Coordinates of C-alpha atoms in Angstrom, one line a residue:
M1 CA -11.6 16.9 21.6
T2 CA -8.0 18.5 20.1
D3 CA -7.3 16.3 17.0
P4 CA -3.6 15.6 17.7
W5 CA -2.9 14.9 13.7
G6 CA -4.2 17.9 12.4
R7 CA -6.6 16.4 10.0
D8 CA -7.4 18.3 6.8
T9 CA -4.7 21.0 7.7
R10 CA -3.1 20.5 4.8
A11 CA -4.4 21.2 1.2
P12 CA -2.6 19.2 -1.4
G13 CA -2.0 21.8 -4.6
A14 CA 0.5 20.7 -6.9
V15 CA 1.3 16.8 -6.5
L16 CA 3.2 14.1 -7.7
L17 CA 2.6 10.3 -8.2
V18 CA 5.7 8.8 -8.9
G19 CA 5.0 5.1 -10.2
C20 CA 1.2 5.8 -10.4
G21 CA -0.1 2.4 -11.2
K22 CA -3.6 1.3 -10.3
L23 CA -3.6 2.3 -7.0
G24 CA -1.5 5.9 -7.5
I25 CA -4.6 6.3 -10.3
R26 CA -7.3 6.1 -8.1
L27 CA -5.6 8.6 -5.2
G28 CA -4.9 11.1 -8.4
E29 CA -8.7 11.0 -9.5
R30 CA -9.6 11.4 -5.7
L31 CA -7.5 14.4 -5.3
V32 CA -8.6 16.3 -8.6
A33 CA -12.1 16.1 -7.8
Q34 CA -11.0 17.6 -4.4
G35 CA -9.6 20.3 -6.4
S36 CA -5.2 19.4 -6.3
E37 CA -3.3 19.6 -9.2
V38 CA -2.2 16.2 -10.0
T39 CA 0.8 14.9 -12.4
A40 CA 1.8 11.1 -12.7
M41 CA 5.3 10.1 -13.6
R42 CA 5.8 6.5 -15.0
R43 CA 7.5 4.9 -17.6
S44 CA 4.7 5.1 -20.0
A45 CA 2.0 7.9 -20.2
G46 CA -0.7 5.2 -22.1
D47 CA -4.2 6.6 -21.5
M48 CA -4.1 8.4 -18.2
P49 CA -6.4 10.8 -16.6
F50 CA -4.3 13.6 -15.8
P51 CA -0.7 14.9 -17.2
T52 CA 2.1 13.0 -17.4
I53 CA 5.6 12.6 -17.3
E54 CA 7.6 9.8 -19.1
A55 CA 10.8 8.4 -17.3
D56 CA 12.4 5.2 -16.6
L57 CA 13.6 6.4 -13.2
R58 CA 16.3 3.1 -13.4
H59 CA 18.3 5.9 -15.2
S60 CA 18.9 9.2 -14.5
L61 CA 16.1 12.2 -15.1
D62 CA 17.2 14.1 -18.2
R63 CA 15.4 17.1 -17.1
E64 CA 14.4 19.5 -14.1
L65 CA 10.7 19.1 -12.8
P66 CA 8.3 21.6 -11.7
E67 CA 7.4 22.5 -7.8
F68 CA 5.4 20.2 -6.2
D69 CA 4.0 20.5 -2.8
S70 CA 3.6 17.3 -2.2
V71 CA 4.6 13.8 -3.6
V72 CA 3.6 10.0 -3.1
I73 CA 5.9 7.0 -4.4
T74 CA 4.2 4.2 -5.1
L75 CA 7.3 2.1 -7.0
P76 CA 7.1 -1.1 -6.2
P77 CA 10.7 -3.1 -5.7
S78 CA 12.2 -4.6 -8.8
T79 CA 11.5 -8.1 -9.4
E80 CA 15.1 -8.6 -11.1
G81 CA 18.5 -7.2 -11.1
D82 CA 19.4 -4.4 -8.8
S83 CA 17.0 -2.6 -6.7
I84 CA 15.4 0.7 -8.1
Y85 CA 14.9 2.5 -5.4
P86 CA 18.9 3.9 -5.2
P87 CA 18.6 5.4 -8.7
A88 CA 14.9 6.2 -8.3
L89 CA 14.7 8.0 -5.2
R90 CA 18.3 10.2 -5.9
G91 CA 17.5 10.8 -9.4
L92 CA 13.7 12.2 -8.1
A93 CA 15.8 14.4 -4.9
K94 CA 18.1 15.9 -7.5
A95 CA 15.3 17.0 -10.4
L96 CA 13.2 18.1 -7.4
P97 CA 13.8 22.1 -7.6
S98 CA 13.0 22.1 -4.2
M99 CA 12.0 20.1 -1.1
P100 CA 8.1 18.9 -1.3
E101 CA 6.4 19.8 1.8
R102 CA 5.0 16.2 2.3
V103 CA 6.5 13.1 0.7
V104 CA 5.0 9.7 1.2
F105 CA 6.7 6.4 0.4
V106 CA 4.2 3.4 0.1
S107 CA 6.3 0.2 1.3
S108 CA 4.7 -3.0 2.1
T109 CA 4.1 -5.4 5.3
R110 CA 6.5 -7.9 3.4
V111 CA 9.4 -6.2 5.7
F112 CA 8.5 -8.5 8.5
E113 CA 8.3 -11.8 6.1
G114 CA 11.8 -13.0 8.2
R115 CA 9.1 -12.0 11.7
P116 CA 6.2 -14.8 11.2
G117 CA 4.5 -15.9 14.5
E118 CA 1.3 -15.0 16.2
T119 CA 2.5 -11.9 18.2
P120 CA 0.8 -9.3 17.0
L121 CA 3.5 -6.6 15.0
T122 CA 3.0 -2.6 15.6
E123 CA 4.7 0.3 14.0
R124 CA 7.3 -0.1 17.1
D125 CA 8.6 -3.3 15.9
A126 CA 11.8 -3.3 13.5
P127 CA 11.5 -5.1 10.0
R128 CA 13.6 -8.3 9.5
V129 CA 13.3 -9.7 6.2
S130 CA 14.3 -13.3 4.0
S131 CA 14.6 -12.1 0.6
E132 CA 16.0 -10.0 -1.7
R133 CA 12.8 -8.1 -2.6
G134 CA 12.3 -7.6 0.8
G135 CA 15.3 -6.1 1.6
D136 CA 15.1 -3.6 -1.4
L137 CA 11.8 -2.5 0.4
V138 CA 13.8 -1.6 3.8
E139 CA 16.3 0.1 1.4
G140 CA 13.7 2.3 -0.2
E141 CA 12.0 3.5 3.2
H142 CA 15.6 4.3 4.8
L143 CA 16.4 6.5 1.4
A144 CA 12.7 7.9 1.4
M145 CA 13.7 9.3 5.0
E146 CA 17.2 10.1 4.2
L147 CA 16.4 12.2 1.3
F148 CA 12.9 13.9 1.8
G149 CA 11.8 13.3 5.4
A150 CA 9.4 10.8 3.9
R151 CA 6.3 9.2 6.0
I152 CA 6.0 5.4 5.5
V153 CA 2.8 3.8 4.8
R154 CA 2.8 -0.3 4.6
P155 CA 0.0 -2.0 2.8
A156 CA -1.1 -5.4 3.7
G157 CA -2.4 -7.4 1.0
I158 CA -4.4 -5.4 -1.4
Y159 CA -7.8 -6.3 -2.4
G160 CA -10.7 -5.0 -4.0
P161 CA -12.2 -4.3 -7.8
G162 CA -9.9 -5.7 -10.3
R163 CA -7.7 -7.5 -7.7
D164 CA -9.8 -10.8 -7.4
F165 CA -6.7 -13.6 -7.3
L166 CA -8.2 -15.0 -4.2
I167 CA -11.7 -15.3 -5.7
R168 CA -10.4 -16.7 -8.9
R169 CA -8.2 -19.0 -6.7
V170 CA -11.4 -20.5 -5.0
R171 CA -13.2 -21.2 -8.4
E172 CA -10.3 -23.0 -9.8
G173 CA -10.1 -25.2 -6.9
A174 CA -6.8 -24.6 -6.9
A175 CA -5.0 -25.8 -3.2
V176 CA -4.4 -23.0 -0.6
D177 CA -2.1 -23.0 2.6
H178 CA -5.2 -22.4 4.8
T179 CA -2.9 -22.5 7.9
R180 CA -1.1 -18.9 6.7
R181 CA -1.7 -16.2 8.7
T182 CA -2.4 -13.1 6.5
N183 CA -3.4 -9.2 6.8
R184 CA -4.9 -7.1 4.3
I185 CA -6.7 -3.9 3.4
H186 CA -9.3 -2.9 0.5
E187 CA -8.0 -0.5 -1.8
T188 CA -10.6 2.3 -1.3
D189 CA -9.6 2.4 2.4
L190 CA -5.9 2.5 1.5
V191 CA -6.8 5.6 -1.1
R192 CA -8.5 7.5 1.7
L193 CA -5.4 6.6 4.0
L194 CA -3.0 8.1 1.3
E195 CA -5.0 11.5 0.8
A196 CA -5.4 11.5 5.0
M197 CA -1.2 11.4 5.0
L198 CA -1.2 14.2 2.7
R199 CA -3.7 16.6 4.4
A200 CA -2.8 16.0 8.0
D201 CA -0.4 18.5 9.4
S202 CA 1.3 15.9 11.8
A203 CA 0.8 12.7 10.1
P204 CA 2.5 9.5 11.7
P205 CA 6.1 8.8 10.4
L206 CA 5.3 5.2 10.0
I207 CA 1.8 3.6 9.5
H208 CA 0.4 0.1 8.8
A209 CA -2.1 -0.3 6.2
V210 CA -4.3 -3.2 8.0
D211 CA -7.7 -3.8 8.4
R212 CA -9.0 -4.9 11.7
E213 CA -9.0 -8.5 11.5
P214 CA -5.9 -10.3 11.0
V215 CA -7.1 -14.0 9.8
L216 CA -6.0 -17.4 8.8
L217 CA -6.0 -17.9 4.6
G218 CA -8.2 -20.3 5.2
D219 CA -10.7 -18.6 7.1
V220 CA -10.9 -16.0 3.8
I221 CA -11.4 -18.8 1.3
A222 CA -13.8 -20.4 3.5
H223 CA -15.7 -17.0 3.3
I224 CA -15.4 -16.6 -0.3
A225 CA -16.2 -20.4 -1.3
S226 CA -19.1 -20.1 0.5
R227 CA -20.7 -16.6 -0.9
L228 CA -19.6 -18.5 -4.3
G229 CA -21.4 -21.5 -3.6
V230 CA -18.5 -23.9 -4.0
E231 CA -16.4 -25.9 -2.2
P232 CA -13.4 -24.7 -0.4
P233 CA -10.1 -25.2 -2.2
P234 CA -8.4 -28.3 -0.9
H235 CA -5.2 -27.9 1.4
L236 CA -1.5 -27.5 0.2
D237 CA 0.3 -30.8 0.7
P238 CA 2.1 -29.8 3.0
E239 CA 1.2 -26.8 4.5
V240 CA 3.9 -24.5 6.0
G241 CA 1.8 -21.9 7.7
G242 CA 3.7 -18.9 8.6
G243 CA 2.9 -15.0 8.1
T244 CA 2.6 -12.4 10.4
V245 CA -0.2 -10.8 12.3
L246 CA -0.5 -6.8 12.3
E247 CA -1.9 -4.7 14.4
G248 CA -3.8 -1.6 13.1
R249 CA -4.4 0.3 15.8
L250 CA -2.8 3.3 14.6
L251 CA -4.9 3.4 11.4
Q252 CA -7.7 3.0 13.2
E253 CA -7.4 6.0 15.4
F254 CA -5.6 8.2 12.4
L255 CA -8.4 7.6 9.8
G256 CA -11.4 6.2 11.7
D257 CA -13.5 3.7 10.8
L258 CA -12.8 1.6 7.9
E259 CA -15.4 1.7 5.0
Y260 CA -14.2 -2.4 4.6
P261 CA -13.0 -3.3 8.5
T262 CA -12.9 -6.9 7.6
F263 CA -12.2 -9.4 4.7
R264 CA -16.0 -10.0 4.7
E265 CA -16.9 -6.6 3.7
G266 CA -14.8 -6.0 1.3
Y267 CA -15.2 -10.1 -0.6
D268 CA -18.9 -9.7 -0.5
E269 CA -19.5 -6.6 -2.3
M270 CA -16.8 -7.8 -5.0
I271 CA -18.3 -11.1 -5.2
A272 CA -22.1 -9.6 -5.5
A273 CA -20.7 -7.6 -8.3
L274 CA -20.0 -10.6 -10.2

C-alpha cells in the first residue's frame, strides 16, 4: 500500500529546537541518536545535552542564525503581560538566513477551551477560546503558518515520567472535579509524533496529539487511586464539569499504534516505577 504521508522520506539534518524545555530535550536526544545535528534556543543554556543558543525571544535577536533545515517551536504562551509569539516568531523569521524546509509549531488543545461538550472535535473544527492564554495560542498558530508555513501540533494534557501532577493530587487526597472531560497524551508518543512530523514528506498541516480514550477526570483518578491502594480523592464542591472530547483518528492514521494508547498503560508504568 502506498504511504500517503511519505513517512521517513525526509532525514532531518540541522534541527533548531526553539524553547526547548523537557519536551524539546527528549526530542533532541532522540534526533541526535539518529544522526541529526541539534541546536537548542532558550533563555538559559544550563546543562543542555547539545549546543545551545542563549536568547530571550521577547526581544530582538542580535545575530544572524546558522542555516537549519528543520525547526520545532515549543514556546509556551506568556503567563503574564504581552504574548511572546509576535516578537519571538517575527524575530526568528528575520534572523534565519533562509526558510527551513520544515517548521513545526507546538500549540495546545486549549484552543478549544471555549467549546466544551460531549461532541468529539476534530482538526476540521474551528478553535474557540475563553482566556487570554488561549487567544495567544491561536495567534501563535496563525503567525507560525503565515511566517513559516508551519505544521501545527496540538497536544492535550501531557503526562509521563516527571509529569506526575495527578498522582500527587491523588496521594494528597485533594478534591478533584470528577465530572470534567479530559484528553491526554503520553510524552513518549508526543515525541514520536514530533519526530514523524519532521520525517514525513507530506505531514498533516494540523494534528491533535491525543490518545485513544477521552475520559472523565474521575475515571483517571479512580484508576490511579486503585493502583496506589488509596481512596479516590473527594469531589470538588461544586463540580462544574466542562472540558472537551477530542478525536485522535488522524494521529492514529499518521503515527500508527501508540505506545500508550490510553491513560491506563501510562499511569500503570509510572506508578510501578515509584
